[in-house]
mmCIF file of C-alpha atoms and ligand atoms in Angstrom:
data_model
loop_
_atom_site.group_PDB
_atom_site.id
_atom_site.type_symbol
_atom_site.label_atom_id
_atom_site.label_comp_id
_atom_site.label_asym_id
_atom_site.label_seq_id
_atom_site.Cartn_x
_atom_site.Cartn_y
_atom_site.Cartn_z
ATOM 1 C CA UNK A 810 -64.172 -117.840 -61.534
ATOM 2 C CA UNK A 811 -66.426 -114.927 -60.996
ATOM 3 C CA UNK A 812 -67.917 -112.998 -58.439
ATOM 4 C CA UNK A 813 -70.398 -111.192 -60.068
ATOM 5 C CA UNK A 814 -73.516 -112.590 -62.805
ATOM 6 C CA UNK A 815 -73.274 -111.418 -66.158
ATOM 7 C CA UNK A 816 -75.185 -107.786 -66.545
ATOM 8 C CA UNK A 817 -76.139 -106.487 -69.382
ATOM 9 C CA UNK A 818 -75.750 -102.352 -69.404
ATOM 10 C CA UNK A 819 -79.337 -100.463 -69.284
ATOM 11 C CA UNK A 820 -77.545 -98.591 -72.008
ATOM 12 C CA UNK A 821 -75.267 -100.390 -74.212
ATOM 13 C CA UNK A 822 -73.859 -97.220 -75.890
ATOM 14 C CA UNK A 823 -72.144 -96.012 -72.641
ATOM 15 C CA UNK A 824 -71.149 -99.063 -71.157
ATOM 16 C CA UNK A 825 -68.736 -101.503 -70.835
ATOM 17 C CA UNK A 826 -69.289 -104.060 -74.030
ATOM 18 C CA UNK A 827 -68.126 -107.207 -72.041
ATOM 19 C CA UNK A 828 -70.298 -107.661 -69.617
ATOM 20 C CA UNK A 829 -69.012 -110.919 -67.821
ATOM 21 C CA UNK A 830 -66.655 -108.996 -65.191
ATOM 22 C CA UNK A 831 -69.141 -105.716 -64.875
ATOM 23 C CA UNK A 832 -71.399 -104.812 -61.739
ATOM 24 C CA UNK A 833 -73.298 -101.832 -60.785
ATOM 25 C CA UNK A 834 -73.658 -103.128 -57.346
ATOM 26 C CA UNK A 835 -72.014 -101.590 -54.157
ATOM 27 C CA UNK A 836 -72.533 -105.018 -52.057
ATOM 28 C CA UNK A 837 -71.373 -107.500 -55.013
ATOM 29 C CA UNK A 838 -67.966 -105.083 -55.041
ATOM 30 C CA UNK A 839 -67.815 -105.411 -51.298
ATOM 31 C CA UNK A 840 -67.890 -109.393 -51.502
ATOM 32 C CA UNK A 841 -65.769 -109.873 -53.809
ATOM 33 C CA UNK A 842 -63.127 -107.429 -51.863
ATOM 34 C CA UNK A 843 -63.593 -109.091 -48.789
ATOM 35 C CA UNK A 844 -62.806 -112.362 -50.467
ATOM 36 C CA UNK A 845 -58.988 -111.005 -51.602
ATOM 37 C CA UNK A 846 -60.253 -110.615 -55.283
ATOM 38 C CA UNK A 847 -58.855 -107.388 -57.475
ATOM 39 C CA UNK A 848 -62.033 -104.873 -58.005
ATOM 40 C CA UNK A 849 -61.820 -102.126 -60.080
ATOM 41 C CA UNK A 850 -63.697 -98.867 -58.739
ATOM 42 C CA UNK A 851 -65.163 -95.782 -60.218
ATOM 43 C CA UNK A 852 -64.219 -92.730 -58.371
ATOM 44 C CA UNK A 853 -64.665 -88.925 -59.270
ATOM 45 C CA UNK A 854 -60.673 -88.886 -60.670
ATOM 46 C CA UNK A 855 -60.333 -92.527 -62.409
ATOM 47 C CA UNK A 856 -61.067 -96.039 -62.152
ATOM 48 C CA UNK A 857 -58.700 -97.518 -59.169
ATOM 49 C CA UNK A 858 -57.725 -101.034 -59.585
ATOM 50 C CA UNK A 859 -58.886 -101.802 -55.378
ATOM 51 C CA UNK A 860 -57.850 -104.728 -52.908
ATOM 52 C CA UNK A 861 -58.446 -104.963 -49.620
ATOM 53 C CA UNK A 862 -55.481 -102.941 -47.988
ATOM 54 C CA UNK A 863 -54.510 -105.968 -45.145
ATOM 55 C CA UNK A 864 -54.596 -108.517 -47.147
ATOM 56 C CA UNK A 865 -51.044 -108.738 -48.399
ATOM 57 C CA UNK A 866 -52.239 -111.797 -51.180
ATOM 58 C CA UNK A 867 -54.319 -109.791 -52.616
ATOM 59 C CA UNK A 868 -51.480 -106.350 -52.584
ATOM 60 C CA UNK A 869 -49.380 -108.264 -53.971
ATOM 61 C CA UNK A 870 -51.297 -109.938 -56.887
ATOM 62 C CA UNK A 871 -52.737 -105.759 -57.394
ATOM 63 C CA UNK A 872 -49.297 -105.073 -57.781
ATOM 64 C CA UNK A 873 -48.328 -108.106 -60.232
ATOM 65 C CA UNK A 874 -50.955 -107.768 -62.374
ATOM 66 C CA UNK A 875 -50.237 -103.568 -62.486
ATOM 67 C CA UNK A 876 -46.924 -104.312 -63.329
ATOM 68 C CA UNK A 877 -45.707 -101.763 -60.499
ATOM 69 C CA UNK A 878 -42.782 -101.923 -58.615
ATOM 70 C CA UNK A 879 -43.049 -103.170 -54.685
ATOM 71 C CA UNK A 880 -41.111 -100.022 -53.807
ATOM 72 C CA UNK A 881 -44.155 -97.771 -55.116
ATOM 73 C CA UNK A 882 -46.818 -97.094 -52.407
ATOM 74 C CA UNK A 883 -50.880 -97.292 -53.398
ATOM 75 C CA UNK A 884 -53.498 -94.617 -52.510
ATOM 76 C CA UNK A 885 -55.736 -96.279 -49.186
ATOM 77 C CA UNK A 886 -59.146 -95.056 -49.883
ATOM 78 C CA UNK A 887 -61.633 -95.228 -47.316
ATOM 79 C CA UNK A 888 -65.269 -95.073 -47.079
ATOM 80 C CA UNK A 889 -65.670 -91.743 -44.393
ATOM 81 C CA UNK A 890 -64.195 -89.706 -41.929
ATOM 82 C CA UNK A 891 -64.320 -92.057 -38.860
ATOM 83 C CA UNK A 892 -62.439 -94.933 -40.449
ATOM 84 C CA UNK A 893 -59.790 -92.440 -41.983
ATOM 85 C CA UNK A 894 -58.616 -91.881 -38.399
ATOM 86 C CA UNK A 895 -58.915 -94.884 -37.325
ATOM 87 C CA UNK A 896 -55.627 -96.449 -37.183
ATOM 88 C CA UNK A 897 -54.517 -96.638 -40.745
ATOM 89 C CA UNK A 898 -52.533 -93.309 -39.889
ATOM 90 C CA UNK A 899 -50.284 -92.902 -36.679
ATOM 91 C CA UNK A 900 -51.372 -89.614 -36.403
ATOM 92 C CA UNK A 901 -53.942 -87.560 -36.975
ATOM 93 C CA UNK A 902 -52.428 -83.773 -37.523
ATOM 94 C CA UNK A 903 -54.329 -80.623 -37.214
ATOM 95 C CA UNK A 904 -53.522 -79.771 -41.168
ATOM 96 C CA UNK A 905 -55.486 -83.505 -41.943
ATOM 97 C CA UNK A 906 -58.510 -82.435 -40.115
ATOM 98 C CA UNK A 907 -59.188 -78.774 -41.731
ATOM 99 C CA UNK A 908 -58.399 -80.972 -45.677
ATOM 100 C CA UNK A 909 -60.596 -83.341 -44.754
ATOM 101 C CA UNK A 910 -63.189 -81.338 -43.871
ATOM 102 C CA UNK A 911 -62.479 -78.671 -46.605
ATOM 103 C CA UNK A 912 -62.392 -81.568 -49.332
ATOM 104 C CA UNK A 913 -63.434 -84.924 -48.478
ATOM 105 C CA UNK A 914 -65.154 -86.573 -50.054
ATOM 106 C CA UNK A 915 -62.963 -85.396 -52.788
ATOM 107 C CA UNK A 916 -59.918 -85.213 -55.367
ATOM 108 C CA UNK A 917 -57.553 -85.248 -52.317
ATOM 109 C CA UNK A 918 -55.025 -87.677 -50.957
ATOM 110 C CA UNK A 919 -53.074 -87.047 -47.665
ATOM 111 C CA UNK A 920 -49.429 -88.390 -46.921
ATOM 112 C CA UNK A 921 -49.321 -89.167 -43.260
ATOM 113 C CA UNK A 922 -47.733 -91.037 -41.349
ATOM 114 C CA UNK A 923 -48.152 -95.030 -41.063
ATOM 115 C CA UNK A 924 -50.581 -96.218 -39.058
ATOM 116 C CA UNK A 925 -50.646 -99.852 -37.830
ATOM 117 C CA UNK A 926 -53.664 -101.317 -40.160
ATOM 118 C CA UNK A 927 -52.453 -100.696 -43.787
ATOM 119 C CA UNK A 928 -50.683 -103.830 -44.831
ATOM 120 C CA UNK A 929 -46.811 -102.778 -45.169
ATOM 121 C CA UNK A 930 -47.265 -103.940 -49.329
ATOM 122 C CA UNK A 931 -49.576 -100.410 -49.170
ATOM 123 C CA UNK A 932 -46.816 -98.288 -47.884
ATOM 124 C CA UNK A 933 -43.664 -99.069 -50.361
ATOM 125 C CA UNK A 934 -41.369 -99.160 -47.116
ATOM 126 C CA UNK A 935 -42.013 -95.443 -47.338
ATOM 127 C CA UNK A 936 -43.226 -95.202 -43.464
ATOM 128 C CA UNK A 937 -46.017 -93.089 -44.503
ATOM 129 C CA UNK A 938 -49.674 -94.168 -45.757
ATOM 130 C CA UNK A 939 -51.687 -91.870 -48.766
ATOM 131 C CA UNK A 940 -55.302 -91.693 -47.585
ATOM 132 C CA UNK A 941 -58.669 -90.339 -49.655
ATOM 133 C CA UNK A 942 -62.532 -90.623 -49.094
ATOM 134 C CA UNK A 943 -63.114 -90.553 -52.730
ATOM 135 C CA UNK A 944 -66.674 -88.514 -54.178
ATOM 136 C CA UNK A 945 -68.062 -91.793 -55.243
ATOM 137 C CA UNK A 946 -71.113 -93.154 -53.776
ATOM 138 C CA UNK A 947 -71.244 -96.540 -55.277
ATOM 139 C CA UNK A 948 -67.675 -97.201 -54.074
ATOM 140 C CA UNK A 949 -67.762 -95.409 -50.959
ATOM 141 C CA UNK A 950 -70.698 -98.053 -50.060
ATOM 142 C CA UNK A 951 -68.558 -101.270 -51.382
ATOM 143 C CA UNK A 952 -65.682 -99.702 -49.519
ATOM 144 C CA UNK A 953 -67.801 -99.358 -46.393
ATOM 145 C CA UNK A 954 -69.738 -102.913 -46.894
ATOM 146 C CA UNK A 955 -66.321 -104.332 -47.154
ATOM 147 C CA UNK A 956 -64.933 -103.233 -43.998
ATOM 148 C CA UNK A 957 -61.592 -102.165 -44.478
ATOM 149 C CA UNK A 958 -59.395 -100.075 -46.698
ATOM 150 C CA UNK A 959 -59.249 -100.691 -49.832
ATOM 151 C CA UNK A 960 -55.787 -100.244 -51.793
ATOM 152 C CA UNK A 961 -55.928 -98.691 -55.099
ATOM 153 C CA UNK A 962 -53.578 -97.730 -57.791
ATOM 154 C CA UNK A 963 -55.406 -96.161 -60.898
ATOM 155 C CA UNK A 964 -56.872 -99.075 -62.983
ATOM 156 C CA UNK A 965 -54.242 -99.329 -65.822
ATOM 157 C CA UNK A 966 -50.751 -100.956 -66.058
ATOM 158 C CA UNK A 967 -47.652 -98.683 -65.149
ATOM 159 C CA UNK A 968 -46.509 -96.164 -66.865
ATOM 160 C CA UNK A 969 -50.134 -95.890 -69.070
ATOM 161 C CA UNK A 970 -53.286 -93.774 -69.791
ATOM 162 C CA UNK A 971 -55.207 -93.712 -66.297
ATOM 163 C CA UNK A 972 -58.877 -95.731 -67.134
ATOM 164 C CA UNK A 973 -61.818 -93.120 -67.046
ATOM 165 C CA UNK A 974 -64.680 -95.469 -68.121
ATOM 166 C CA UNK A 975 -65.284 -99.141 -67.263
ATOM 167 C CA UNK A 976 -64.049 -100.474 -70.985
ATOM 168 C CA UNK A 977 -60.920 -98.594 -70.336
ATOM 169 C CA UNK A 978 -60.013 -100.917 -67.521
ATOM 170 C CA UNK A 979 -61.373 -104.249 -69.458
ATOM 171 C CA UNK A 980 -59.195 -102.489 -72.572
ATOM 172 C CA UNK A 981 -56.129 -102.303 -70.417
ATOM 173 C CA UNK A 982 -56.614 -105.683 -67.805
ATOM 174 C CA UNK A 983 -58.961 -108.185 -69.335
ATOM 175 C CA UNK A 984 -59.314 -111.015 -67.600
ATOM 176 C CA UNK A 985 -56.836 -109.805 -64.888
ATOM 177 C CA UNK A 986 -58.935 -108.136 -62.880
ATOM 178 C CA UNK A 987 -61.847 -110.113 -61.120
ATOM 179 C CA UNK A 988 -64.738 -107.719 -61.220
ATOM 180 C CA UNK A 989 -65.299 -104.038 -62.367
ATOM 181 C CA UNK A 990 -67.928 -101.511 -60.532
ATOM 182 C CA UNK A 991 -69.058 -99.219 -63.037
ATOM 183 C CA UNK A 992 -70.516 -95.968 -62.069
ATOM 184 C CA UNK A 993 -70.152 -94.604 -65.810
ATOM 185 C CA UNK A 994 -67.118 -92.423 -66.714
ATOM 186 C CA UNK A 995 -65.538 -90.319 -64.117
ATOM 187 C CA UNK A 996 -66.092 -86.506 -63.508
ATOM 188 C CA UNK A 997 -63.114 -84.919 -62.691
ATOM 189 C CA UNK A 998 -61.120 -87.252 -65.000
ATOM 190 C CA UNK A 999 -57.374 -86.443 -63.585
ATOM 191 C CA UNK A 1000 -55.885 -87.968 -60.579
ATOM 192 C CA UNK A 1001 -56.132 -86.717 -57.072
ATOM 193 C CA UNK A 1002 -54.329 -83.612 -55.980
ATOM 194 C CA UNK A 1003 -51.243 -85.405 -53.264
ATOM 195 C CA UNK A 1004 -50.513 -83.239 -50.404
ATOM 196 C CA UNK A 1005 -47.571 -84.739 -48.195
ATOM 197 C CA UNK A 1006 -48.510 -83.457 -44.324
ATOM 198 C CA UNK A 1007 -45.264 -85.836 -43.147
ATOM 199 C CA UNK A 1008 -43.049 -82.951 -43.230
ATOM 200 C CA UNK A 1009 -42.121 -79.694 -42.055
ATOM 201 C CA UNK A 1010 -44.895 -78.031 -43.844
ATOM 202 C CA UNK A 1011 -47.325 -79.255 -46.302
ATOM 203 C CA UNK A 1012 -46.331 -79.746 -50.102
ATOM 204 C CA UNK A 1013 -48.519 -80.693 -52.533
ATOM 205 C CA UNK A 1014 -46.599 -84.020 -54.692
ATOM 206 C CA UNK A 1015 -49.043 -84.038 -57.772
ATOM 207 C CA UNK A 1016 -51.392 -81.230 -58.695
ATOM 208 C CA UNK A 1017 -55.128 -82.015 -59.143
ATOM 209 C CA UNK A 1018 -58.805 -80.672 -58.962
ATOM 210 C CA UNK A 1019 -57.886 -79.058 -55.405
ATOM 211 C CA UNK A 1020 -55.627 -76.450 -56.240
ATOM 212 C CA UNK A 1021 -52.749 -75.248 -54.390
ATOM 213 C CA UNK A 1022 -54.975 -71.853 -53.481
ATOM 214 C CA UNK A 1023 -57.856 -74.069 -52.453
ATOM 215 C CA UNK A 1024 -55.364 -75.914 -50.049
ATOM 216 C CA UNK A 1025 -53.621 -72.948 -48.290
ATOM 217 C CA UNK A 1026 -57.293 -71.065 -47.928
ATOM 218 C CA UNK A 1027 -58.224 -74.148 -45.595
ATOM 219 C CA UNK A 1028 -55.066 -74.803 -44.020
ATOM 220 C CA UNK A 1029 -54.630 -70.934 -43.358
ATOM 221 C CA UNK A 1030 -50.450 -71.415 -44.795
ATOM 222 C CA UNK A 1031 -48.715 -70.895 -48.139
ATOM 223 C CA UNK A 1032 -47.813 -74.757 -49.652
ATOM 224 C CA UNK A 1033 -44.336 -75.508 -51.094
ATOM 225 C CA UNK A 1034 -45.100 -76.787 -54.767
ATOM 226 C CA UNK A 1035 -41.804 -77.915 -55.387
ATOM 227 C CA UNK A 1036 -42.090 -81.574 -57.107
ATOM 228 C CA UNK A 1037 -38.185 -82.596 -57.183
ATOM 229 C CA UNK A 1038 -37.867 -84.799 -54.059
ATOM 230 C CA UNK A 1039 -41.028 -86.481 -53.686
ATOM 231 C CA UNK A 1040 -39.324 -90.172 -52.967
ATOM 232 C CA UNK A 1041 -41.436 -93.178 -54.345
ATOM 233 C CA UNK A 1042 -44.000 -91.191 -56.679
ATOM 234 C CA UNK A 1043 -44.811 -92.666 -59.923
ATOM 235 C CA UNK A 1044 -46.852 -90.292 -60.894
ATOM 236 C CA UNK A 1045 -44.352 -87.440 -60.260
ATOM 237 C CA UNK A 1046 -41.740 -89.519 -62.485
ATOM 238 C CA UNK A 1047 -40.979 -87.570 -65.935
ATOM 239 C CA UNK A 1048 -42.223 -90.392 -68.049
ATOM 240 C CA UNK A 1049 -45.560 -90.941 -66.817
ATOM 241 C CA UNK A 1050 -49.368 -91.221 -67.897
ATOM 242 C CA UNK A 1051 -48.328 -92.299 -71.548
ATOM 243 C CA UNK A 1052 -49.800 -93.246 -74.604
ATOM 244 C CA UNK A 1053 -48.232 -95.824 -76.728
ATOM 245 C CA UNK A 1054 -47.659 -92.347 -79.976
ATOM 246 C CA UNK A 1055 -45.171 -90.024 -78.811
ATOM 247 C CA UNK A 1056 -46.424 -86.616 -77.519
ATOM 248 C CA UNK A 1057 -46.230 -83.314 -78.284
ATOM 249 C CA UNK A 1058 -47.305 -80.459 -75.962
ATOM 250 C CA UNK A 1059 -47.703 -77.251 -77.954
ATOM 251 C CA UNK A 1060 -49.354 -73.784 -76.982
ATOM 252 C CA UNK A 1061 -51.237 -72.819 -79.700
ATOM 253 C CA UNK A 1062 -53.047 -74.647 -83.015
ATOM 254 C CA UNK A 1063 -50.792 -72.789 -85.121
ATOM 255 C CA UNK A 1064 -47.875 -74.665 -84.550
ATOM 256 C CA UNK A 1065 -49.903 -77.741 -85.335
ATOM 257 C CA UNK A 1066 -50.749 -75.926 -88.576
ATOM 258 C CA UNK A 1067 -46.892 -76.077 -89.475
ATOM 259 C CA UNK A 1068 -46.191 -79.783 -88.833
ATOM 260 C CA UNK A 1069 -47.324 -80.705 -92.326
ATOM 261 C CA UNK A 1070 -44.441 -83.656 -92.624
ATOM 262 C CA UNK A 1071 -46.282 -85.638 -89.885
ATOM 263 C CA UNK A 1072 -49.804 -86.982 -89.666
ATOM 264 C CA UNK A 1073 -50.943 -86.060 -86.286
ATOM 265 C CA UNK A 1074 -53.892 -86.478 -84.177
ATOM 266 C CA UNK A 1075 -54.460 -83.492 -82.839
ATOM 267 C CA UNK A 1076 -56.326 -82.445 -79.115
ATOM 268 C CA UNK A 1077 -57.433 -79.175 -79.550
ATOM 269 C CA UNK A 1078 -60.346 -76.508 -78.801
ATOM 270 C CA UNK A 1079 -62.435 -78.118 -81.670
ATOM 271 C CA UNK A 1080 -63.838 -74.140 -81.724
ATOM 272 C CA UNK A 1081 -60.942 -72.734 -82.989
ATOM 273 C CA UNK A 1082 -61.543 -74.893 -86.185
ATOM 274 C CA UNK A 1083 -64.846 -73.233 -86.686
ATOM 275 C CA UNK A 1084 -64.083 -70.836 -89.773
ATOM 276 C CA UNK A 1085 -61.062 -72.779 -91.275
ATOM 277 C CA UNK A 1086 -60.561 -76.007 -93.021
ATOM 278 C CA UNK A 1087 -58.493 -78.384 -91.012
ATOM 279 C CA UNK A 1088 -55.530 -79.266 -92.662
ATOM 280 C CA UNK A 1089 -54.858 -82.480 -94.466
ATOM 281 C CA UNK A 1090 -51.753 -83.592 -92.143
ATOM 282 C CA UNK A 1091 -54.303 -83.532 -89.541
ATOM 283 C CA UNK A 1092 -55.649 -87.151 -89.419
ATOM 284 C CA UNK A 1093 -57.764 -86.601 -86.537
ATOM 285 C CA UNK A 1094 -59.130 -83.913 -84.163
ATOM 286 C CA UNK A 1095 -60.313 -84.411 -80.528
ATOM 287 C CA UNK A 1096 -61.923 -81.690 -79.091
ATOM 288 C CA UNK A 1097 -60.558 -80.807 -75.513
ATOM 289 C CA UNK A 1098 -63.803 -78.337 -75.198
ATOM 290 C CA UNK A 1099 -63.535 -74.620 -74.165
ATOM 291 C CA UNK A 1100 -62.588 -74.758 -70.398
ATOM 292 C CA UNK A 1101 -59.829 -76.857 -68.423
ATOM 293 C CA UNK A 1102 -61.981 -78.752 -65.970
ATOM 294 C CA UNK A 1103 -64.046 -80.217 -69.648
ATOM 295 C CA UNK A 1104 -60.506 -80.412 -71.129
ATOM 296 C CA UNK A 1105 -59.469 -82.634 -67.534
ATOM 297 C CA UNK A 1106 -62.792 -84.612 -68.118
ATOM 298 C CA UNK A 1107 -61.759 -85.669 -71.499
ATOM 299 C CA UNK A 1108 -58.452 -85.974 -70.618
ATOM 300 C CA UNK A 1109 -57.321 -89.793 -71.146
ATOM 301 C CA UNK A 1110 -60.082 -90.760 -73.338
ATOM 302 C CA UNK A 1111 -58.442 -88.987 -75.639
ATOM 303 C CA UNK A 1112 -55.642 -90.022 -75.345
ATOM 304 C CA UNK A 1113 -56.685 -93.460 -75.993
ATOM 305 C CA UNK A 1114 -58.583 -92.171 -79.143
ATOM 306 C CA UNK A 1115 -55.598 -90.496 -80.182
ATOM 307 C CA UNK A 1116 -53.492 -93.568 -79.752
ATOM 308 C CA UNK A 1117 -55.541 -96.026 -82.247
ATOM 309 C CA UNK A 1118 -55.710 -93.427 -84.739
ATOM 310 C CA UNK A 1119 -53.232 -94.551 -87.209
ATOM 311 C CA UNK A 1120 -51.361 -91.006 -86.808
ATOM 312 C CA UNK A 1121 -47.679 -90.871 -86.505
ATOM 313 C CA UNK A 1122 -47.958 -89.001 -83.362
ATOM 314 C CA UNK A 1123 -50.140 -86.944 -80.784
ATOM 315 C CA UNK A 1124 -50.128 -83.460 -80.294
ATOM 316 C CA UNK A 1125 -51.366 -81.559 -77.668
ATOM 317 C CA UNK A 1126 -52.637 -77.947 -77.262
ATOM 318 C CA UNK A 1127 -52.298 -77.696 -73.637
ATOM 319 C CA UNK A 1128 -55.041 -75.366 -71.569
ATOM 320 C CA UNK A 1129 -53.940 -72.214 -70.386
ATOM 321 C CA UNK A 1130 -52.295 -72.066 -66.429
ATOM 322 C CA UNK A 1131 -54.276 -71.907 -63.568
ATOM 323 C CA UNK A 1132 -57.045 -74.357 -61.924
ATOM 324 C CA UNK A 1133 -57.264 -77.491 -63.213
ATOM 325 C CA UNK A 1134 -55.704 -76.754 -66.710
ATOM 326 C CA UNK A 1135 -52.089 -77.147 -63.949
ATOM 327 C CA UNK A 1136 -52.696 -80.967 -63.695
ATOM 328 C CA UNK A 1137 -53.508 -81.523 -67.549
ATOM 329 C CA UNK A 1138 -50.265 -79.653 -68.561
ATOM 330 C CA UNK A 1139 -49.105 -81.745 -65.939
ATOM 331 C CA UNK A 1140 -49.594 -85.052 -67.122
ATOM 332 C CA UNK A 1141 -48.965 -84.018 -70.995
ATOM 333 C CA UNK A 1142 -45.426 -83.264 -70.115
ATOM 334 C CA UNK A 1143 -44.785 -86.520 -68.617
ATOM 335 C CA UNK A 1144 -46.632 -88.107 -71.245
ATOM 336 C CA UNK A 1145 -44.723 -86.174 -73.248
ATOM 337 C CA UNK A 1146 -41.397 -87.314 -71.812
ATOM 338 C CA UNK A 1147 -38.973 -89.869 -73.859
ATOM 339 C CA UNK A 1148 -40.717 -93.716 -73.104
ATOM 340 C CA UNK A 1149 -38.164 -95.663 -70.869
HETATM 341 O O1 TXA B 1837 -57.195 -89.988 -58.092
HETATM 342 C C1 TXA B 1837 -56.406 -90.818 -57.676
HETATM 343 O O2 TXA B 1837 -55.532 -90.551 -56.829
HETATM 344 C C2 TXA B 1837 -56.507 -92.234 -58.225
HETATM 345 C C3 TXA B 1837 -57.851 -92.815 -57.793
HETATM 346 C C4 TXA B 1837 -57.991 -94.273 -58.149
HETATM 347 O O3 TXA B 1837 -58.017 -92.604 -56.415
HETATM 348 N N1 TXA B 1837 -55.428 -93.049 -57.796
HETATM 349 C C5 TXA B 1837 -54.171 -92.908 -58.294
HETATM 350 O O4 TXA B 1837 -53.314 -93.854 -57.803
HETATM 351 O O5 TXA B 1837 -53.853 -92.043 -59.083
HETATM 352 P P1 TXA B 1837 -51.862 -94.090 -58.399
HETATM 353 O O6 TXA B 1837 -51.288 -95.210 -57.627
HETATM 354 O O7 TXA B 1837 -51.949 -94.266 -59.875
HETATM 355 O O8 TXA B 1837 -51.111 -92.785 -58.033
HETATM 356 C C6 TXA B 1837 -50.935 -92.505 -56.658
HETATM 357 C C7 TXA B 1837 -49.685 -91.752 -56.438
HETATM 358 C C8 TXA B 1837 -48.482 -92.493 -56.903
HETATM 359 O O9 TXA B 1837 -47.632 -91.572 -57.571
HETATM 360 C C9 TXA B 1837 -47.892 -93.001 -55.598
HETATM 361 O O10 TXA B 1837 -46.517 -93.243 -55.658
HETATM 362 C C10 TXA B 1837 -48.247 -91.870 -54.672
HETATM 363 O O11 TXA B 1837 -49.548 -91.551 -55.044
HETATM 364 N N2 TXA B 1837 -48.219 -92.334 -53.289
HETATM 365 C C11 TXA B 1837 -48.977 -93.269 -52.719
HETATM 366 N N3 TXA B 1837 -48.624 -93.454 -51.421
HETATM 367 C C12 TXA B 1837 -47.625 -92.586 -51.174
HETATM 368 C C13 TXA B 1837 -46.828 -92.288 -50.052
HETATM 369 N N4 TXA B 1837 -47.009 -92.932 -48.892
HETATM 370 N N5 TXA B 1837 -45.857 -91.344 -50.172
HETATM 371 C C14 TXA B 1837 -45.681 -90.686 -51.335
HETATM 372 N N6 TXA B 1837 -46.418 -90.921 -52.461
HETATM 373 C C15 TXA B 1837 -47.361 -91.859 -52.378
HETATM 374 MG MG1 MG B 1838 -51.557 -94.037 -61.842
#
């Protein structure tokens, strides 16, 4: 059954091409969260695959039909301020207040500790609860009509290419999910930045949009960056965020230019191909653009392009450090990382 009538897309090009499981409608998302149902939601990062974070039915069909372990934790987004402190954390540190007010709504999500309204299937047994006011409007509203929380792992099974667009999450879940909102492809296009506030001092547990310098100008302290013992992060595991192709991560074209025995699909700075022929070997190229934050945008629909290609592998040119261009080398290297 559905919650939504079929909608046909004011412009077919951009959007979703089944239309029986698509809404543009803040208050048909809400209803059809409130009822327990799995809703996929656009945010400013990527599409989240949301249910209503109480309702442990409806975690633990999210987490069935995402194919993640119980023992992983999901993301709590929330529609503003007020409801963030209202009970789904125990406490509501100083640190929290200055982030949220720096950066939310935003690309941020903020380890703290449980609170007594997220549903224990939310928190992994970790004892902590991830929170984020995402910079959506459509799906702040449906997360605000519904009343609650709303659990949400990014829209795509395990392990896989994060959705950025509306087909990417019918691509990946058909008829497993009950209804998608689609606000058109995301902005940011990489995950939120994850800043644990449960310990001794804040450490940021997966680099996004908000950079480590953005975070320690609000919070007024230098961060730890170290990654190694996050606990229950997927998205800080080595083999992560991966196409079905392997990956290759390389720092420059010409190296791609010397891989003649493979046929690759190559991402790239289409501009560098401007005065030379591109070489046979190379089946396809995907343009990454010329900055980091376009290269982020274009980040995992690429990927997917690069994965039906009919190449023998991907490679990579990853953006240079700094900003951004830190989460996309990011998730290259662990989709880079040997498939489990
Ligand atoms: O941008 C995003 O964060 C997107 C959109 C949909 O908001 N969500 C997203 O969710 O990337 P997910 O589940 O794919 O990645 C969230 C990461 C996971 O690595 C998860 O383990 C970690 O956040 N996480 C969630 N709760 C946690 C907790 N209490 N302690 C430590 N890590 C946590
Ligand atoms: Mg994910």
């Amino acid at each position: 059954m559905r919650t939504s009538k079929p909608y046909r897309h004011p412009n077919a090009a951009s959007g979703c091409h089944d239309t029986s499981v698509i809404t543009h409608t803040a208050a048909v998302a809400a209803e059809a969260l409130r009822a327990g149902k799995l809703v996929a939601l656009p945010t400013e990062t990527v599409y989240g695959l949301g249910a209503d974070a109480t309702n442990a039915d409806a975690l633990a069909r999210l987490y069935a039909v995402k194919g993640r372990p119980t023992d992983h934790p999901s993301i709590v987004h929330l529609a503003d301020l007020v409801e963030a402190r209202a009970g789904w954390a125990s406490s509501w540190p100083e640190s929290a207040e200055r982030l949220a007010e720096a950066f939310w709504p935003g690309p941020l999500t903020m380890i703290l500790p449980a609170g007594s309204r997220p549903d224990p299937a939310t928190l992994g047994g970790t004892g902590t609860v991830a929170l984020r006011i995402p910079d959506c409007d459509v799906t702040r509203e449906a997360i605000r009509l519904s009343g609650t929380g709303i659990a949400a792992p990014s829209a795509n099974r395990f392990g896989r290419v994060s959705p950025t667009t509306a087909q990417h999450v019918l691509d990946d879940l058909g008829t497993d999910v009950d209804l998608i909102l689609d606000g058109g492809p995301c902005s940011v296009g990489v995950e939120s930045t994850i800043v644990d506030l449960t310990g001794p001092a804040p450490r940021v547990l997966r680099p996004g949009a908000i950079i480590t310098e953005m975070l320690e100008a609000a919070l007024g302290t230098t961060l730890s960056t170290s990654l190694e013992t996050a606990p229950r992060a997927p998205g800080t595991l080595a083999a992560h965020y991966a196409p079905r192709l392997a990956v290759a991560v390389i720092d420059t074209v010409d190296a791609a230019i010397e891989m003649t025995g493979l046929r690759i699909a190559l991402l790239a700075d289409a501009s560098d191909w401007q005065l030379n022929p591109i070489p046979s070997h190379i089946v396809m190229l995907l343009d990454t653009g010329t900055s980091s934050a376009v290269y982020a945008e274009r980040l995992y629909a690429l990927l997917r392009e690069a994965d039906s290609s009919g190449a023998d592998c991907i490679v990579a040119v990853v953006p240079p450090p700094g900003g951004v261009g830190d989460a996309v080398r990011d998730r290259l290297t662990r989709a880079q990382a040997p498939k489990r």
